[in-house]
Amino acid sequence: KNEVEQSPQNLTAQEGEFITINCSYSVGISALHWLQQHPGGGIVSLFMLSSGKKKHGRLIATINIQEKHSSLHITASHPRDSAVYICAVRRGYTGTASKLTFGTGTRLQVTL
Amino acid sequence: EAQVTQNPRYLITVTGKKLTVTCSQNMNHEYMSWYRQDPGLGLRQIYYSMNVEVTDKGDVPEGYKVSRKEKRNFPLILESPSPNQTSLYFCASRFSAGGYTFGSGTRLTVV
């Protein structure tokens, strides 16, 4: 079993829909990151979470440390949101706290 | 502009010919790291560095070397590349409590 599991693997939505991508992990972490990989391959960091909730524009990320689960929500989705969304956990609290383990990503396609 | 610069963007090489992929950041970040991305396997960490002269192995370090002689540079060295190192490589950096800034990627093919 992978240490970081994402669901769904693929997601197709119509413009304007509310989207949720889930990430579950099985290891102790110091932080969780959400990344976006554009069709051209570039990777952008969206959020870093260690507790609670963060919001940036139409994107909202939440984390529940006790349940080892995080969600990324996109409100009012748009075709330009089409990308691969990747969850990554920074493992441990001391010397291993810079090891990063990734989920396999969720491919999102938003259509008109 | 704050950025992580990787070079080259594309590289085709032959088995056994030593190569270096360079990575440089202009944000004075302490932490730098290297990843490879393969279809079906996703991103995996190769090496990371917490600061100058401090490096450690990630999950897939075999066949790779790194060095951190200056804060801004973190080159990835393949002493004897093999076809199973054909991959898309990313360098990234961050402050100790911050998010990551990724380079544009290097697509390496070893024939």
XYZ file of C-alpha atoms in Angstrom:
223
model
C 0.000 0.000 0.000
C 1.338 3.438 -0.922
C 2.051 5.837 1.914
C 0.092 8.532 0.093
C -3.151 7.699 -1.716
C -5.101 10.117 -3.876
C -8.598 9.818 -5.263
C -9.954 9.959 -7.810
C -7.188 9.214 -10.312
C -9.095 10.912 -13.109
C -11.841 13.486 -12.935
C -13.877 15.149 -15.640
C -16.075 18.096 -14.740
C -18.101 20.720 -16.516
C -17.262 24.362 -16.148
C -18.715 25.787 -12.962
C -18.796 22.528 -11.005
C -17.446 22.168 -7.467
C -14.528 19.742 -7.402
C -13.011 17.751 -4.549
C -9.754 15.807 -4.655
C -8.834 13.648 -1.686
C -5.503 12.629 -0.200
C -4.946 10.075 2.560
C -1.600 9.237 4.107
C -0.339 6.613 6.512
C 2.846 8.137 7.939
C 3.634 10.836 10.449
C 4.068 14.151 8.732
C 5.278 17.662 9.470
C 3.394 19.208 6.534
C 1.287 18.366 3.499
C 1.635 20.088 0.135
C -0.722 20.399 -2.790
C 0.931 20.855 -6.168
C -0.424 21.560 -9.638
C 1.288 20.201 -12.740
C 0.326 21.937 -15.959
C -0.122 20.051 -19.247
C 3.270 21.450 -20.302
C 4.894 19.728 -17.307
C 5.671 22.662 -15.011
C 4.890 22.212 -11.299
C 3.473 24.943 -9.078
C 3.066 24.790 -5.321
C -0.535 25.600 -4.322
C -0.680 25.094 -0.568
C 1.352 23.991 2.412
C -0.730 22.756 5.349
C 0.100 21.570 8.826
C -3.360 22.100 10.277
C -6.793 23.517 9.484
C -7.733 25.182 6.242
C -6.288 27.576 3.665
C -7.948 29.462 0.827
C -6.508 31.112 -2.243
C -8.937 32.449 -4.785
C -11.199 29.571 -5.880
C -8.982 26.954 -4.237
C -9.499 25.666 -0.699
C -7.340 23.077 1.059
C -8.127 21.368 4.328
C -6.317 18.862 6.479
C -7.440 16.611 9.341
C -4.318 15.467 11.167
C -6.134 12.921 13.357
C -7.736 11.235 10.340
C -4.597 11.646 8.169
C -6.631 13.122 5.365
C -6.575 16.242 3.244
C -8.887 17.608 0.571
C -8.406 20.115 -2.214
C -11.555 21.881 -3.371
C -11.995 23.959 -6.503
C -15.071 26.157 -6.576
C -16.602 27.317 -9.892
C -14.192 25.220 -11.949
C -12.859 26.572 -15.232
C -11.120 24.903 -18.203
C -7.854 26.583 -17.156
C -7.989 24.456 -13.976
C -7.319 21.382 -16.138
C -4.092 19.920 -14.790
C -2.721 17.135 -12.613
C -3.065 17.820 -8.884
C -0.520 16.137 -6.658
C -0.548 15.639 -2.908
C 2.841 15.367 -1.177
C 3.644 14.767 2.478
C 6.752 15.923 4.283
C 7.545 12.999 6.503
C 8.634 12.940 10.139
C 9.450 15.711 12.538
C 13.237 15.783 12.891
C 15.999 14.555 10.583
C 13.584 13.006 8.092
C 11.417 16.083 7.953
C 12.682 16.951 4.494
C 11.770 13.664 2.860
C 8.868 14.208 0.526
C 6.512 11.416 -0.583
C 4.047 12.008 -3.382
C 0.662 10.691 -4.342
C 0.302 9.566 -7.948
C -1.814 12.558 -8.830
C -5.363 13.343 -9.950
C -5.837 14.290 -13.577
C -8.578 16.927 -13.847
C -10.235 17.873 -17.110
C -12.741 20.729 -17.033
C -14.877 21.085 -20.137
C -17.062 23.933 -21.360
C 12.318 37.169 -10.777
C 12.433 34.477 -8.085
C 13.094 31.181 -9.779
C 14.785 27.806 -9.890
C 16.758 27.313 -13.088
C 17.552 23.877 -14.409
C 19.772 23.079 -17.370
C 19.537 21.528 -19.826
C 15.795 21.201 -20.545
C 16.337 18.231 -22.825
C 19.248 15.805 -22.996
C 19.867 12.624 -24.948
C 22.976 10.718 -23.960
C 24.530 7.285 -24.252
C 24.895 4.666 -21.545
C 27.917 5.236 -19.352
C 28.717 8.812 -20.362
C 28.904 10.971 -17.233
C 26.556 13.937 -17.144
C 25.561 16.759 -14.837
C 22.194 18.497 -14.614
C 22.551 21.898 -13.033
C 20.100 23.568 -10.648
C 20.363 27.116 -9.357
C 18.018 29.238 -7.213
C 18.096 32.988 -6.557
C 15.894 33.072 -3.433
C 18.516 32.251 -0.766
C 16.563 29.095 0.126
C 18.249 26.707 2.569
C 16.581 23.589 1.239
C 17.039 22.106 -2.235
C 16.065 18.738 -3.655
C 15.919 16.571 -6.753
C 13.039 14.409 -7.994
C 12.351 12.135 -10.905
C 8.944 11.597 -12.485
C 8.030 8.408 -14.305
C 4.702 7.289 -15.821
C 2.728 5.198 -13.364
C 5.190 5.892 -10.541
C 4.722 9.615 -10.125
C 7.305 11.833 -8.486
C 10.011 10.337 -6.291
C 12.696 12.087 -4.295
C 16.318 11.384 -5.227
C 18.408 13.568 -2.886
C 17.881 16.630 -0.757
C 20.055 19.211 0.964
C 19.217 21.136 4.107
C 22.048 23.628 3.596
C 25.596 23.992 2.268
C 27.592 20.757 2.645
C 24.529 18.945 4.106
C 22.932 16.363 1.827
C 20.905 13.204 2.352
C 19.315 10.425 0.362
C 15.711 10.395 -0.707
C 13.800 7.306 -1.803
C 15.653 6.538 -5.060
C 19.310 7.693 -4.715
C 20.986 4.759 -6.483
C 23.007 5.845 -9.516
C 23.008 9.553 -8.587
C 25.351 11.921 -6.783
C 24.840 15.461 -5.561
C 26.927 18.201 -3.996
C 26.065 21.494 -2.271
C 29.170 23.655 -2.239
C 27.238 26.913 -2.540
C 23.796 27.775 -1.243
C 22.380 28.645 -4.653
C 23.553 25.556 -6.599
C 22.645 21.881 -6.291
C 23.845 19.864 -9.304
C 22.701 16.288 -9.987
C 25.450 14.016 -11.273
C 24.978 10.739 -13.104
C 28.413 9.099 -13.117
C 27.428 6.216 -15.418
C 23.911 6.737 -16.761
C 21.808 3.720 -17.668
C 18.563 3.468 -19.664
C 16.515 3.045 -16.455
C 17.497 6.611 -15.570
C 15.544 7.897 -18.546
C 13.057 10.172 -16.839
C 11.784 13.697 -16.254
C 13.808 15.370 -13.521
C 12.821 18.306 -11.327
C 14.826 20.421 -8.941
C 13.063 22.377 -6.192
C 13.910 24.713 -3.342
C 12.143 26.214 -0.318
C 12.682 28.151 2.880
C 12.611 25.980 6.007
C 8.910 26.609 6.673
C 7.726 27.439 3.176
C 6.279 25.964 0.024
C 8.333 24.646 -2.870
C 9.521 26.415 -5.997
C 10.168 23.955 -8.821
C 12.431 24.218 -11.815
C 11.019 23.705 -15.311
C 12.257 20.126 -15.552
C 14.907 18.235 -17.509
C 13.822 15.468 -19.832
C 16.683 12.943 -19.948
C 16.901 10.053 -22.380
C 19.684 7.480 -21.990
C 20.159 5.199 -24.994
